[in-house]
């Protein structure tokens, strides 16, 4: 029997269950002075604040579309395509010169990295342990990854993140409910299933499913897939006894620069940690460390909002997923630990004129590309069934987490994201999604049951872009209805309402989601 991992220790699960059941004390976020240090912003006037509040207020009229609803990214909205390139277009409001930057960034995003030493010095430095050879291998056509189709299929767009319990680091001491974690001493922060010849990969990824049938109103049924994950063929000894693993499928890349430009105060305005309004929803802000700005910042990116900016998210992915060093994360061996001596002692691609394996000018190009992947325009939004589905979405309470719209900051240096009315359908906050979706692995303030509300823009084009793509953090849901039916915790009441809806209304709800 190969060495493997299946579940955390009983003591760890007990601790995680206790943590999830313990009422959280609300933090006074104003004392942290989070701000938006990553943005060169122009403050809003009082008159603008009042006008914006009117614009982003929830509608109660579902007889027709709202003004500008067809352009979910404002002036950064692109015409919707019917092919697999729907998520790979640049924002139409960037300049001709910026289009060249975008194309160069696209080339770096698709670049296949190779092992060192290599004659192609600008492309060497892969791994040595890694999950993918390029960003595009995970974010397929700039959209979602997918689970392995069968036992022989690669898990290239999916991996297991890993950590063990630890004390809160000193630089996060001001965040009173920060949940300290540390890398696994043998395997680091995520498990890599690829390696060069002569070096063992860290593991083999395995997932199996058990079908769960759900009865719906109108004599309809749905079938869910309950996943079981295994880390097989561990190449560097056992995992730590308290190892916590979390499956992750790569999320879509569209609209990231606009999410980054939402004022932090507008996101924090939706925080309700103690459910003061008694609606059953208690969104919480994840608070994380910015390596770039050396301060606590609001987490916006990643499935648990574990990264504060597009740049840091991109640099962390280079390090963890591909094993490429950057000025922000300069270790040339990526995620390899001290225990993995062969990996640390292998030839790496740093030390030439670039210094790191990808230098800052090229990181800037990748960041620009990632910020400016356009959001496609809405489709069929005036269709009567879509309008009915929108009303069901609102009436069911989905907007309590999936906040429809914001207006971005005025920015002096990024006009393409400046002062845009956008419709991401996310509050970017953490919510308890119940035991069914729990990974029992915390991340910063996020508990093992909490996930960031994912933006819904473009979700109706997911499987057009990649036919094998699934939904949720681990791709278990094959359809949008399955994704809804997995909702639990704070979303349990909304999920149960969907189950009991008349079939026509349930179909209209899905039709609305498909129009986004």
PDB file of N, CA, C and O in Angstrom, residues 78-87 143-144 254 375-379 456-467 469 471 480 513-516:
ATOM      1  N   UNK A  78     -16.375  43.928 -22.547  1.00  0.00           N
ATOM      2  CA  UNK A  78     -16.105  43.532 -23.928  1.00  0.00           C
ATOM      3  C   UNK A  78     -17.345  42.856 -24.510  1.00  0.00           C
ATOM      4  O   UNK A  78     -18.140  42.263 -23.774  1.00  0.00           O
ATOM      5  N   UNK A  79     -17.501  42.960 -25.816  1.00  0.00           N
ATOM      6  CA  UNK A  79     -18.601  42.260 -26.473  1.00  0.00           C
ATOM      7  C   UNK A  79     -18.488  40.763 -26.220  1.00  0.00           C
ATOM      8  O   UNK A  79     -17.417  40.179 -26.325  1.00  0.00           O
ATOM      9  N   UNK A  80     -19.603  40.120 -25.889  1.00  0.00           N
ATOM     10  CA  UNK A  80     -19.592  38.698 -25.586  1.00  0.00           C
ATOM     11  C   UNK A  80     -19.335  37.885 -26.847  1.00  0.00           C
ATOM     12  O   UNK A  80     -19.905  38.153 -27.908  1.00  0.00           O
ATOM     13  N   UNK A  81     -18.460  36.902 -26.731  1.00  0.00           N
ATOM     14  CA  UNK A  81     -18.123  36.014 -27.841  1.00  0.00           C
ATOM     15  C   UNK A  81     -18.797  34.664 -27.637  1.00  0.00           C
ATOM     16  O   UNK A  81     -19.233  34.336 -26.533  1.00  0.00           O
ATOM     17  N   UNK A  82     -18.814  33.873 -28.693  1.00  0.00           N
ATOM     18  CA  UNK A  82     -19.447  32.555 -28.633  1.00  0.00           C
ATOM     19  C   UNK A  82     -18.422  31.437 -28.736  1.00  0.00           C
ATOM     20  O   UNK A  82     -18.798  30.282 -28.950  1.00  0.00           O
ATOM     21  N   UNK A  83     -17.136  31.755 -28.573  1.00  0.00           N
ATOM     22  CA  UNK A  83     -16.093  30.737 -28.678  1.00  0.00           C
ATOM     23  C   UNK A  83     -15.345  30.616 -27.357  1.00  0.00           C
ATOM     24  O   UNK A  83     -15.713  31.216 -26.351  1.00  0.00           O
ATOM     25  N   UNK A  84     -14.264  29.854 -27.360  1.00  0.00           N
ATOM     26  CA  UNK A  84     -13.501  29.616 -26.126  1.00  0.00           C
ATOM     27  C   UNK A  84     -12.632  30.798 -25.721  1.00  0.00           C
ATOM     28  O   UNK A  84     -11.995  30.757 -24.673  1.00  0.00           O
ATOM     29  N   UNK A  85     -12.584  31.854 -26.521  1.00  0.00           N
ATOM     30  CA  UNK A  85     -11.757  33.026 -26.224  1.00  0.00           C
ATOM     31  C   UNK A  85     -12.527  34.107 -25.479  1.00  0.00           C
ATOM     32  O   UNK A  85     -12.051  35.233 -25.352  1.00  0.00           O
ATOM     33  N   UNK A  86     -13.702  33.783 -24.952  1.00  0.00           N
ATOM     34  CA  UNK A  86     -14.564  34.801 -24.348  1.00  0.00           C
ATOM     35  C   UNK A  86     -13.936  35.496 -23.152  1.00  0.00           C
ATOM     36  O   UNK A  86     -14.262  36.652 -22.845  1.00  0.00           O
ATOM     37  N   UNK A  87     -13.032  34.805 -22.416  1.00  0.00           N
ATOM     38  CA  UNK A  87     -12.394  35.393 -21.235  1.00  0.00           C
ATOM     39  C   UNK A  87     -10.985  35.908 -21.530  1.00  0.00           C
ATOM     40  O   UNK A  87     -10.293  36.338 -20.596  1.00  0.00           O
ATOM     41  N   UNK A 143     -10.017  30.997 -17.835  1.00  0.00           N
ATOM     42  CA  UNK A 143     -11.196  30.651 -17.053  1.00  0.00           C
ATOM     43  C   UNK A 143     -10.847  29.682 -15.943  1.00  0.00           C
ATOM     44  O   UNK A 143      -9.740  29.690 -15.399  1.00  0.00           O
ATOM     45  N   UNK A 144     -11.790  28.827 -15.608  1.00  0.00           N
ATOM     46  CA  UNK A 144     -11.640  27.897 -14.493  1.00  0.00           C
ATOM     47  C   UNK A 144     -10.845  26.661 -14.901  1.00  0.00           C
ATOM     48  O   UNK A 144     -10.844  26.250 -16.064  1.00  0.00           O
ATOM     49  N   UNK A 254     -11.069  36.982 -15.102  1.00  0.00           N
ATOM     50  CA  UNK A 254     -11.663  38.220 -15.624  1.00  0.00           C
ATOM     51  C   UNK A 254     -11.984  39.220 -14.508  1.00  0.00           C
ATOM     52  O   UNK A 254     -12.326  38.841 -13.396  1.00  0.00           O
ATOM     53  N   UNK A 375     -14.356  41.649 -18.860  1.00  0.00           N
ATOM     54  CA  UNK A 375     -15.582  40.934 -18.506  1.00  0.00           C
ATOM     55  C   UNK A 375     -16.537  41.011 -19.695  1.00  0.00           C
ATOM     56  O   UNK A 375     -16.809  42.100 -20.208  1.00  0.00           O
ATOM     57  N   UNK A 376     -17.064  39.868 -20.157  1.00  0.00           N
ATOM     58  CA  UNK A 376     -18.000  39.901 -21.298  1.00  0.00           C
ATOM     59  C   UNK A 376     -19.324  40.558 -20.940  1.00  0.00           C
ATOM     60  O   UNK A 376     -19.785  40.513 -19.789  1.00  0.00           O
ATOM     61  N   UNK A 377     -19.949  41.146 -21.944  1.00  0.00           N
ATOM     62  CA  UNK A 377     -21.255  41.777 -21.758  1.00  0.00           C
ATOM     63  C   UNK A 377     -22.311  40.727 -21.412  1.00  0.00           C
ATOM     64  O   UNK A 377     -22.173  39.541 -21.737  1.00  0.00           O
ATOM     65  N   UNK A 378     -23.358  41.166 -20.727  1.00  0.00           N
ATOM     66  CA  UNK A 378     -24.485  40.280 -20.414  1.00  0.00           C
ATOM     67  C   UNK A 378     -25.183  39.836 -21.696  1.00  0.00           C
ATOM     68  O   UNK A 378     -25.184  40.536 -22.721  1.00  0.00           O
ATOM     69  N   UNK A 379     -25.825  38.683 -21.622  1.00  0.00           N
ATOM     70  CA  UNK A 379     -26.616  38.164 -22.726  1.00  0.00           C
ATOM     71  C   UNK A 379     -28.066  37.989 -22.275  1.00  0.00           C
ATOM     72  O   UNK A 379     -28.311  37.555 -21.147  1.00  0.00           O
ATOM     73  N   UNK A 456     -19.745  36.486  -9.671  1.00  0.00           N
ATOM     74  CA  UNK A 456     -20.538  35.688 -10.602  1.00  0.00           C
ATOM     75  C   UNK A 456     -20.456  36.187 -12.041  1.00  0.00           C
ATOM     76  O   UNK A 456     -20.954  35.503 -12.946  1.00  0.00           O
ATOM     77  N   UNK A 457     -19.866  37.374 -12.264  1.00  0.00           N
ATOM     78  CA  UNK A 457     -19.839  37.854 -13.648  1.00  0.00           C
ATOM     79  C   UNK A 457     -19.105  36.856 -14.549  1.00  0.00           C
ATOM     80  O   UNK A 457     -18.095  36.273 -14.190  1.00  0.00           O
ATOM     81  N   UNK A 458     -19.691  36.611 -15.700  1.00  0.00           N
ATOM     82  CA  UNK A 458     -19.122  35.666 -16.658  1.00  0.00           C
ATOM     83  C   UNK A 458     -19.432  34.210 -16.373  1.00  0.00           C
ATOM     84  O   UNK A 458     -19.060  33.335 -17.166  1.00  0.00           O
ATOM     85  N   UNK A 459     -20.130  33.909 -15.273  1.00  0.00           N
ATOM     86  CA  UNK A 459     -20.294  32.510 -14.876  1.00  0.00           C
ATOM     87  C   UNK A 459     -21.085  31.707 -15.908  1.00  0.00           C
ATOM     88  O   UNK A 459     -20.879  30.500 -16.066  1.00  0.00           O
ATOM     89  N   UNK A 460     -21.968  32.369 -16.654  1.00  0.00           N
ATOM     90  CA  UNK A 460     -22.737  31.661 -17.667  1.00  0.00           C
ATOM     91  C   UNK A 460     -21.923  31.202 -18.859  1.00  0.00           C
ATOM     92  O   UNK A 460     -22.394  30.392 -19.657  1.00  0.00           O
ATOM     93  N   UNK A 461     -20.697  31.722 -19.003  1.00  0.00           N
ATOM     94  CA  UNK A 461     -19.818  31.338 -20.113  1.00  0.00           C
ATOM     95  C   UNK A 461     -18.751  30.334 -19.685  1.00  0.00           C
ATOM     96  O   UNK A 461     -17.883  29.983 -20.481  1.00  0.00           O
ATOM     97  N   UNK A 462     -18.822  29.882 -18.437  1.00  0.00           N
ATOM     98  CA  UNK A 462     -17.774  29.023 -17.886  1.00  0.00           C
ATOM     99  C   UNK A 462     -17.485  27.824 -18.761  1.00  0.00           C
ATOM    100  O   UNK A 462     -16.338  27.550 -19.138  1.00  0.00           O
ATOM    101  N   UNK A 463     -18.504  27.066 -19.103  1.00  0.00           N
ATOM    102  CA  UNK A 463     -18.291  25.825 -19.842  1.00  0.00           C
ATOM    103  C   UNK A 463     -18.206  26.042 -21.342  1.00  0.00           C
ATOM    104  O   UNK A 463     -17.805  25.138 -22.072  1.00  0.00           O
ATOM    105  N   UNK A 464     -18.534  27.229 -21.809  1.00  0.00           N
ATOM    106  CA  UNK A 464     -18.212  27.592 -23.196  1.00  0.00           C
ATOM    107  C   UNK A 464     -16.705  27.769 -23.344  1.00  0.00           C
ATOM    108  O   UNK A 464     -16.104  27.343 -24.326  1.00  0.00           O
ATOM    109  N   UNK A 465     -16.095  28.398 -22.346  1.00  0.00           N
ATOM    110  CA  UNK A 465     -14.651  28.634 -22.371  1.00  0.00           C
ATOM    111  C   UNK A 465     -13.880  27.326 -22.191  1.00  0.00           C
ATOM    112  O   UNK A 465     -12.873  27.074 -22.853  1.00  0.00           O
ATOM    113  N   UNK A 466     -14.348  26.480 -21.277  1.00  0.00           N
ATOM    114  CA  UNK A 466     -13.711  25.177 -21.052  1.00  0.00           C
ATOM    115  C   UNK A 466     -14.804  24.176 -20.692  1.00  0.00           C
ATOM    116  O   UNK A 466     -15.386  24.250 -19.607  1.00  0.00           O
ATOM    117  N   UNK A 467     -15.090  23.258 -21.600  1.00  0.00           N
ATOM    118  CA  UNK A 467     -16.235  22.362 -21.458  1.00  0.00           C
ATOM    119  C   UNK A 467     -16.134  21.477 -20.220  1.00  0.00           C
ATOM    120  O   UNK A 467     -17.152  20.995 -19.714  1.00  0.00           O
ATOM    121  N   UNK A 469     -14.899  22.424 -17.264  1.00  0.00           N
ATOM    122  CA  UNK A 469     -14.832  23.215 -16.027  1.00  0.00           C
ATOM    123  C   UNK A 469     -16.012  22.910 -15.114  1.00  0.00           C
ATOM    124  O   UNK A 469     -17.135  22.675 -15.571  1.00  0.00           O
ATOM    125  N   UNK A 471     -17.717  23.977 -10.944  1.00  0.00           N
ATOM    126  CA  UNK A 471     -17.972  25.134 -10.095  1.00  0.00           C
ATOM    127  C   UNK A 471     -17.597  24.819  -8.652  1.00  0.00           C
ATOM    128  O   UNK A 471     -17.389  23.678  -8.280  1.00  0.00           O
ATOM    129  N   UNK A 480     -24.690  24.737 -12.539  1.00  0.00           N
ATOM    130  CA  UNK A 480     -24.973  25.835 -11.617  1.00  0.00           C
ATOM    131  C   UNK A 480     -25.974  25.421 -10.551  1.00  0.00           C
ATOM    132  O   UNK A 480     -25.873  25.845  -9.399  1.00  0.00           O
ATOM    133  N   UNK A 513     -28.632  33.239 -13.887  1.00  0.00           N
ATOM    134  CA  UNK A 513     -27.206  33.029 -13.652  1.00  0.00           C
ATOM    135  C   UNK A 513     -26.468  32.808 -14.974  1.00  0.00           C
ATOM    136  O   UNK A 513     -25.343  33.296 -15.157  1.00  0.00           O
ATOM    137  N   UNK A 514     -27.092  32.099 -15.891  1.00  0.00           N
ATOM    138  CA  UNK A 514     -26.458  31.844 -17.191  1.00  0.00           C
ATOM    139  C   UNK A 514     -26.317  33.115 -18.011  1.00  0.00           C
ATOM    140  O   UNK A 514     -25.478  33.184 -18.919  1.00  0.00           O
ATOM    141  N   UNK A 515     -27.104  34.137 -17.687  1.00  0.00           N
ATOM    142  CA  UNK A 515     -27.014  35.395 -18.431  1.00  0.00           C
ATOM    143  C   UNK A 515     -25.906  36.305 -17.923  1.00  0.00           C
ATOM    144  O   UNK A 515     -25.585  37.305 -18.568  1.00  0.00           O
ATOM    145  N   UNK A 516     -25.341  35.966 -16.765  1.00  0.00           N
ATOM    146  CA  UNK A 516     -24.328  36.836 -16.162  1.00  0.00           C
ATOM    147  C   UNK A 516     -22.992  36.707 -16.892  1.00  0.00           C
ATOM    148  O   UNK A 516     -22.707  35.686 -17.516  1.00  0.00           O
TER     149      UNK A 516
END
